[in-house]
mmCIF file of C-alpha atoms in Angstrom:
data_model
loop_
_atom_site.group_PDB
_atom_site.id
_atom_site.type_symbol
_atom_site.label_atom_id
_atom_site.label_comp_id
_atom_site.label_asym_id
_atom_site.label_seq_id
_atom_site.Cartn_x
_atom_site.Cartn_y
_atom_site.Cartn_z
ATOM 1 C CA MET W 1 -45.158 52.296 -37.391
ATOM 2 C CA SER W 2 -43.675 55.777 -37.504
ATOM 3 C CA LEU W 3 -40.900 56.744 -35.111
ATOM 4 C CA PRO W 4 -41.106 60.347 -33.885
ATOM 5 C CA ASP W 5 -37.582 61.406 -34.826
ATOM 6 C CA ALA W 6 -36.919 59.437 -38.005
ATOM 7 C CA PRO W 7 -38.228 59.714 -41.551
ATOM 8 C CA PRO W 8 -40.239 56.639 -42.569
ATOM 9 C CA ILE W 9 -37.415 55.062 -44.557
ATOM 10 C CA VAL W 10 -36.605 51.370 -44.130
ATOM 11 C CA ALA W 11 -32.986 50.528 -44.933
ATOM 12 C CA ILE W 12 -32.736 47.056 -46.506
ATOM 13 C CA LEU W 13 -29.296 45.543 -45.918
ATOM 14 C CA ARG W 14 -29.424 42.509 -48.191
ATOM 15 C CA GLY W 15 -26.122 40.653 -48.083
ATOM 16 C CA VAL W 16 -24.712 42.362 -45.008
ATOM 17 C CA LYS W 17 -22.338 40.226 -42.915
ATOM 18 C CA PRO W 18 -22.157 39.866 -39.133
ATOM 19 C CA ASP W 19 -18.683 41.388 -38.950
ATOM 20 C CA GLU W 20 -19.840 44.641 -40.574
ATOM 21 C CA ILE W 21 -23.414 45.099 -39.407
ATOM 22 C CA VAL W 22 -22.710 47.256 -36.365
ATOM 23 C CA GLU W 23 -20.561 49.711 -38.286
ATOM 24 C CA ILE W 24 -22.962 49.851 -41.247
ATOM 25 C CA ALA W 25 -26.004 50.274 -39.007
ATOM 26 C CA GLY W 26 -24.226 52.943 -36.993
ATOM 27 C CA ALA W 27 -23.698 54.974 -40.142
ATOM 28 C CA LEU W 28 -27.406 54.647 -40.986
ATOM 29 C CA VAL W 29 -28.578 55.664 -37.525
ATOM 30 C CA ASP W 30 -26.176 58.620 -37.464
ATOM 31 C CA ALA W 31 -27.634 59.749 -40.812
ATOM 32 C CA GLY W 32 -31.173 59.679 -39.422
ATOM 33 C CA ILE W 33 -32.421 56.264 -40.532
ATOM 34 C CA GLY W 34 -34.673 54.678 -37.910
ATOM 35 C CA TYR W 35 -35.775 51.424 -39.557
ATOM 36 C CA ILE W 36 -33.311 48.678 -40.467
ATOM 37 C CA GLU W 37 -34.112 45.342 -42.103
ATOM 38 C CA ILE W 38 -31.722 42.447 -42.688
ATOM 39 C CA PRO W 39 -33.164 39.991 -45.230
ATOM 40 C CA LEU W 40 -32.979 36.381 -44.133
ATOM 41 C CA ASN W 41 -31.195 35.394 -47.345
ATOM 42 C CA SER W 42 -28.145 37.334 -46.153
ATOM 43 C CA PRO W 43 -25.091 35.534 -44.688
ATOM 44 C CA GLU W 44 -25.793 34.329 -41.114
ATOM 45 C CA PRO W 45 -28.763 36.691 -40.859
ATOM 46 C CA LEU W 46 -29.822 35.837 -37.322
ATOM 47 C CA VAL W 47 -26.328 36.566 -36.038
ATOM 48 C CA SER W 48 -26.401 39.960 -37.756
ATOM 49 C CA ILE W 49 -29.928 40.719 -36.531
ATOM 50 C CA GLY W 50 -28.918 39.861 -32.972
ATOM 51 C CA LYS W 51 -25.919 42.191 -33.152
ATOM 52 C CA LEU W 52 -28.048 44.903 -34.766
ATOM 53 C CA CYS W 53 -30.717 44.725 -32.073
ATOM 54 C CA GLU W 54 -28.200 44.676 -29.261
ATOM 55 C CA ALA W 55 -26.389 47.741 -30.580
ATOM 56 C CA PHE W 56 -29.284 49.831 -31.893
ATOM 57 C CA GLY W 57 -32.540 48.304 -30.678
ATOM 58 C CA ASP W 58 -33.152 51.361 -28.503
ATOM 59 C CA LYS W 59 -32.527 53.790 -31.388
ATOM 60 C CA ALA W 60 -34.152 52.083 -34.379
ATOM 61 C CA LEU W 61 -36.822 49.559 -35.245
ATOM 62 C CA CYS W 62 -34.689 46.576 -36.221
ATOM 63 C CA GLY W 63 -35.570 43.215 -37.685
ATOM 64 C CA ALA W 64 -35.717 40.955 -40.706
ATOM 65 C CA GLY W 65 -36.873 40.911 -44.282
ATOM 66 C CA THR W 66 -37.683 38.047 -46.638
ATOM 67 C CA VAL W 67 -39.465 36.337 -43.744
ATOM 68 C CA LEU W 68 -41.355 33.393 -45.234
ATOM 69 C CA THR W 69 -42.517 31.151 -42.381
ATOM 70 C CA PRO W 70 -43.960 31.439 -38.856
ATOM 71 C CA GLN W 71 -40.846 29.642 -37.587
ATOM 72 C CA ALA W 72 -38.699 32.372 -39.101
ATOM 73 C CA VAL W 73 -40.780 34.934 -37.206
ATOM 74 C CA ASP W 74 -40.027 33.069 -33.979
ATOM 75 C CA ASP W 75 -36.329 32.892 -34.848
ATOM 76 C CA VAL W 76 -36.145 36.644 -35.475
ATOM 77 C CA ALA W 77 -38.006 37.435 -32.266
ATOM 78 C CA ALA W 78 -35.638 35.165 -30.325
ATOM 79 C CA VAL W 79 -32.651 37.362 -31.230
ATOM 80 C CA GLY W 80 -34.459 40.595 -30.441
ATOM 81 C CA GLY W 81 -35.972 41.555 -33.801
ATOM 82 C CA LYS W 82 -39.090 43.746 -33.656
ATOM 83 C CA LEU W 83 -39.695 44.258 -37.391
ATOM 84 C CA ILE W 84 -40.925 41.517 -39.740
ATOM 85 C CA VAL W 85 -40.981 42.288 -43.473
ATOM 86 C CA THR W 86 -42.156 39.816 -46.108
ATOM 87 C CA PRO W 87 -42.036 39.846 -49.913
ATOM 88 C CA ASN W 88 -45.436 38.172 -50.112
ATOM 89 C CA ILE W 89 -48.728 37.671 -48.306
ATOM 90 C CA ASP W 90 -48.802 34.712 -45.939
ATOM 91 C CA ALA W 91 -51.565 35.004 -43.350
ATOM 92 C CA ASP W 92 -49.821 32.567 -40.983
ATOM 93 C CA VAL W 93 -46.644 34.656 -40.974
ATOM 94 C CA ILE W 94 -48.579 37.875 -40.402
ATOM 95 C CA SER W 95 -50.692 36.379 -37.631
ATOM 96 C CA ARG W 96 -47.649 35.000 -35.830
ATOM 97 C CA ALA W 97 -45.887 38.360 -35.929
ATOM 98 C CA VAL W 98 -48.994 40.107 -34.611
ATOM 99 C CA GLU W 99 -49.354 37.470 -31.880
ATOM 100 C CA LEU W 100 -45.785 38.200 -30.725
ATOM 101 C CA GLY W 101 -46.400 41.957 -30.721
ATOM 102 C CA LEU W 102 -43.993 42.627 -33.596
ATOM 103 C CA THR W 103 -44.364 45.221 -36.323
ATOM 104 C CA VAL W 104 -45.144 43.372 -39.554
ATOM 105 C CA MET W 105 -44.990 44.794 -43.070
ATOM 106 C CA PRO W 106 -46.079 42.213 -45.655
ATOM 107 C CA GLY W 107 -45.514 42.724 -49.363
ATOM 108 C CA PHE W 108 -48.539 42.906 -51.659
ATOM 109 C CA SER W 109 -49.313 43.776 -55.258
ATOM 110 C CA THR W 110 -53.110 43.459 -55.609
ATOM 111 C CA PRO W 111 -56.173 44.588 -53.631
ATOM 112 C CA THR W 112 -56.962 40.939 -52.882
ATOM 113 C CA GLU W 113 -53.553 40.419 -51.294
ATOM 114 C CA ALA W 114 -53.805 43.684 -49.370
ATOM 115 C CA PHE W 115 -57.134 42.707 -47.819
ATOM 116 C CA VAL W 116 -55.830 39.252 -46.872
ATOM 117 C CA ALA W 117 -52.968 40.969 -45.028
ATOM 118 C CA VAL W 118 -55.291 43.420 -43.285
ATOM 119 C CA LYS W 119 -57.609 40.593 -42.199
ATOM 120 C CA ALA W 120 -54.594 38.771 -40.718
ATOM 121 C CA GLY W 121 -53.761 41.827 -38.618
ATOM 122 C CA ALA W 122 -51.259 43.860 -40.633
ATOM 123 C CA LYS W 123 -51.357 47.621 -40.025
ATOM 124 C CA ALA W 124 -48.635 48.479 -42.545
ATOM 125 C CA LEU W 125 -48.196 47.065 -46.049
ATOM 126 C CA LYS W 126 -45.514 47.375 -48.670
ATOM 127 C CA LEU W 127 -46.223 47.576 -52.371
ATOM 128 C CA TYR W 128 -43.542 45.371 -53.900
ATOM 129 C CA PRO W 129 -41.945 45.761 -56.319
ATOM 130 C CA ALA W 130 -43.308 49.288 -56.387
ATOM 131 C CA GLY W 131 -41.356 50.356 -59.451
ATOM 132 C CA SER W 132 -43.074 47.690 -61.536
ATOM 133 C CA PHE W 133 -46.560 48.892 -60.638
ATOM 134 C CA GLY W 134 -46.169 52.672 -60.322
ATOM 135 C CA PRO W 135 -47.891 55.342 -58.227
ATOM 136 C CA GLY W 136 -51.131 55.102 -60.215
ATOM 137 C CA HIS W 137 -51.591 51.475 -59.216
ATOM 138 C CA LEU W 138 -51.008 52.272 -55.555
ATOM 139 C CA LYS W 139 -53.384 55.234 -55.627
ATOM 140 C CA ALA W 140 -56.167 52.992 -56.921
ATOM 141 C CA VAL W 141 -55.507 50.365 -54.250
ATOM 142 C CA ARG W 142 -55.366 52.975 -51.486
ATOM 143 C CA ASP W 143 -58.826 54.200 -52.460
ATOM 144 C CA VAL W 144 -60.399 50.937 -51.290
ATOM 145 C CA LEU W 145 -58.248 50.162 -48.247
ATOM 146 C CA PRO W 146 -59.008 51.298 -44.686
ATOM 147 C CA LYS W 147 -57.592 54.793 -44.181
ATOM 148 C CA ASP W 148 -55.511 53.801 -41.164
ATOM 149 C CA ILE W 149 -53.442 51.255 -43.114
ATOM 150 C CA GLU W 150 -49.977 52.612 -43.865
ATOM 151 C CA ILE W 151 -48.495 51.747 -47.239
ATOM 152 C CA TYR W 152 -44.782 51.780 -48.000
ATOM 153 C CA ALA W 153 -43.395 51.734 -51.541
ATOM 154 C CA VAL W 154 -40.473 49.320 -51.841
ATOM 155 C CA GLY W 155 -38.427 48.382 -54.897
ATOM 156 C CA GLY W 156 -37.391 51.004 -57.419
ATOM 157 C CA VAL W 157 -38.158 53.970 -55.179
ATOM 158 C CA GLY W 158 -35.477 56.361 -53.950
ATOM 159 C CA ALA W 159 -34.243 59.924 -53.774
ATOM 160 C CA ALA W 160 -34.670 60.591 -57.488
ATOM 161 C CA ASN W 161 -38.350 59.666 -57.749
ATOM 162 C CA LEU W 162 -39.898 60.384 -54.368
ATOM 163 C CA LYS W 163 -42.363 63.064 -55.410
ATOM 164 C CA PRO W 164 -44.955 61.015 -57.334
ATOM 165 C CA TRP W 165 -45.123 58.533 -54.473
ATOM 166 C CA LEU W 166 -45.471 61.218 -51.847
ATOM 167 C CA ASP W 167 -48.138 62.909 -53.947
ATOM 168 C CA ILE W 168 -50.369 59.850 -53.694
ATOM 169 C CA GLY W 169 -49.827 59.532 -49.960
ATOM 170 C CA VAL W 170 -47.334 56.763 -49.231
ATOM 171 C CA ALA W 171 -46.488 56.499 -45.555
ATOM 172 C CA GLY W 172 -42.860 55.718 -46.317
ATOM 173 C CA ILE W 173 -40.409 53.822 -48.499
ATOM 174 C CA GLY W 174 -38.021 50.909 -48.292
ATOM 175 C CA VAL W 175 -34.627 51.276 -49.949
ATOM 176 C CA GLY W 176 -32.022 48.616 -50.644
ATOM 177 C CA GLY W 177 -29.349 49.023 -53.280
ATOM 178 C CA GLU W 178 -29.403 52.813 -53.214
ATOM 179 C CA LEU W 179 -28.212 52.610 -49.593
ATOM 180 C CA TYR W 180 -26.282 49.375 -49.325
ATOM 181 C CA ARG W 181 -24.782 46.687 -51.500
ATOM 182 C CA PRO W 182 -22.196 44.117 -50.421
ATOM 183 C CA GLY W 183 -18.817 45.808 -50.508
ATOM 184 C CA TYR W 184 -20.008 49.296 -49.584
ATOM 185 C CA THR W 185 -18.107 50.803 -46.667
ATOM 186 C CA ALA W 186 -19.835 52.349 -43.670
ATOM 187 C CA ALA W 187 -18.700 55.756 -44.887
ATOM 188 C CA GLU W 188 -20.325 55.178 -48.281
ATOM 189 C CA VAL W 189 -23.524 53.954 -46.653
ATOM 190 C CA GLY W 190 -23.605 56.979 -44.383
ATOM 191 C CA GLU W 191 -23.152 59.365 -47.302
ATOM 192 C CA ARG W 192 -25.935 57.667 -49.270
ATOM 193 C CA ALA W 193 -28.224 57.661 -46.257
ATOM 194 C CA ARG W 194 -27.689 61.373 -45.600
ATOM 195 C CA ALA W 195 -28.525 62.144 -49.224
ATOM 196 C CA LEU W 196 -31.709 60.077 -49.049
ATOM 197 C CA VAL W 197 -32.827 61.614 -45.762
ATOM 198 C CA ALA W 198 -32.140 65.088 -47.179
ATOM 199 C CA ALA W 199 -34.236 64.296 -50.261
ATOM 200 C CA TRP W 200 -37.095 63.028 -48.104
ATOM 201 C CA THR W 201 -36.930 66.110 -45.875
ATOM 202 C CA ALA W 202 -36.854 68.468 -48.847
ATOM 203 C CA GLN W 203 -39.860 66.790 -50.489
ATOM 204 C CA THR W 204 -41.936 66.719 -47.300
ATOM 205 C CA ALA W 205 -41.046 70.141 -45.863
ATOM 206 C CA GLY W 206 -44.065 72.309 -45.203
#
């Protein structure tokens, strides 16, 4: 799911409001972030996702997180969302996203869950919460998965601890609170995003 001009970092904007999403997302895009997720347990999430897609759908892969049902997949697609992220493995959710041609990134923790997701059509997975399991766990799971499956580390991964995850071959990361929490200004989000992108670039240079 890699974009050519953006590091594989998914910005998770949990709690973002419709009246601030365009400004917040603009700061992320300007900093070099190309993947933006609005969890569905945020205030009026579909309104925010619609605004996000309208403003930046041609510059970033935009969509929803905490997607729990096939109906929610349909709702996100109806407002222009192209990215479906889940905290769990639900084959019906994955299959519906694949059927609609959306990029789906389901959350897994075990090899069993990972293979259920792959069988349902997922091409990218997220280890969640990654910080609870650690790079060693992911390395062991990667050894048995198809080589073309991308794995993102999400939850407890950020600028300060990128290296061990990159060393075991993660395709990318998802970052929430390090980038955005309710109350952060667009300027603060932009500054945090630039620091994260710089850390990623420094760790992956060469």
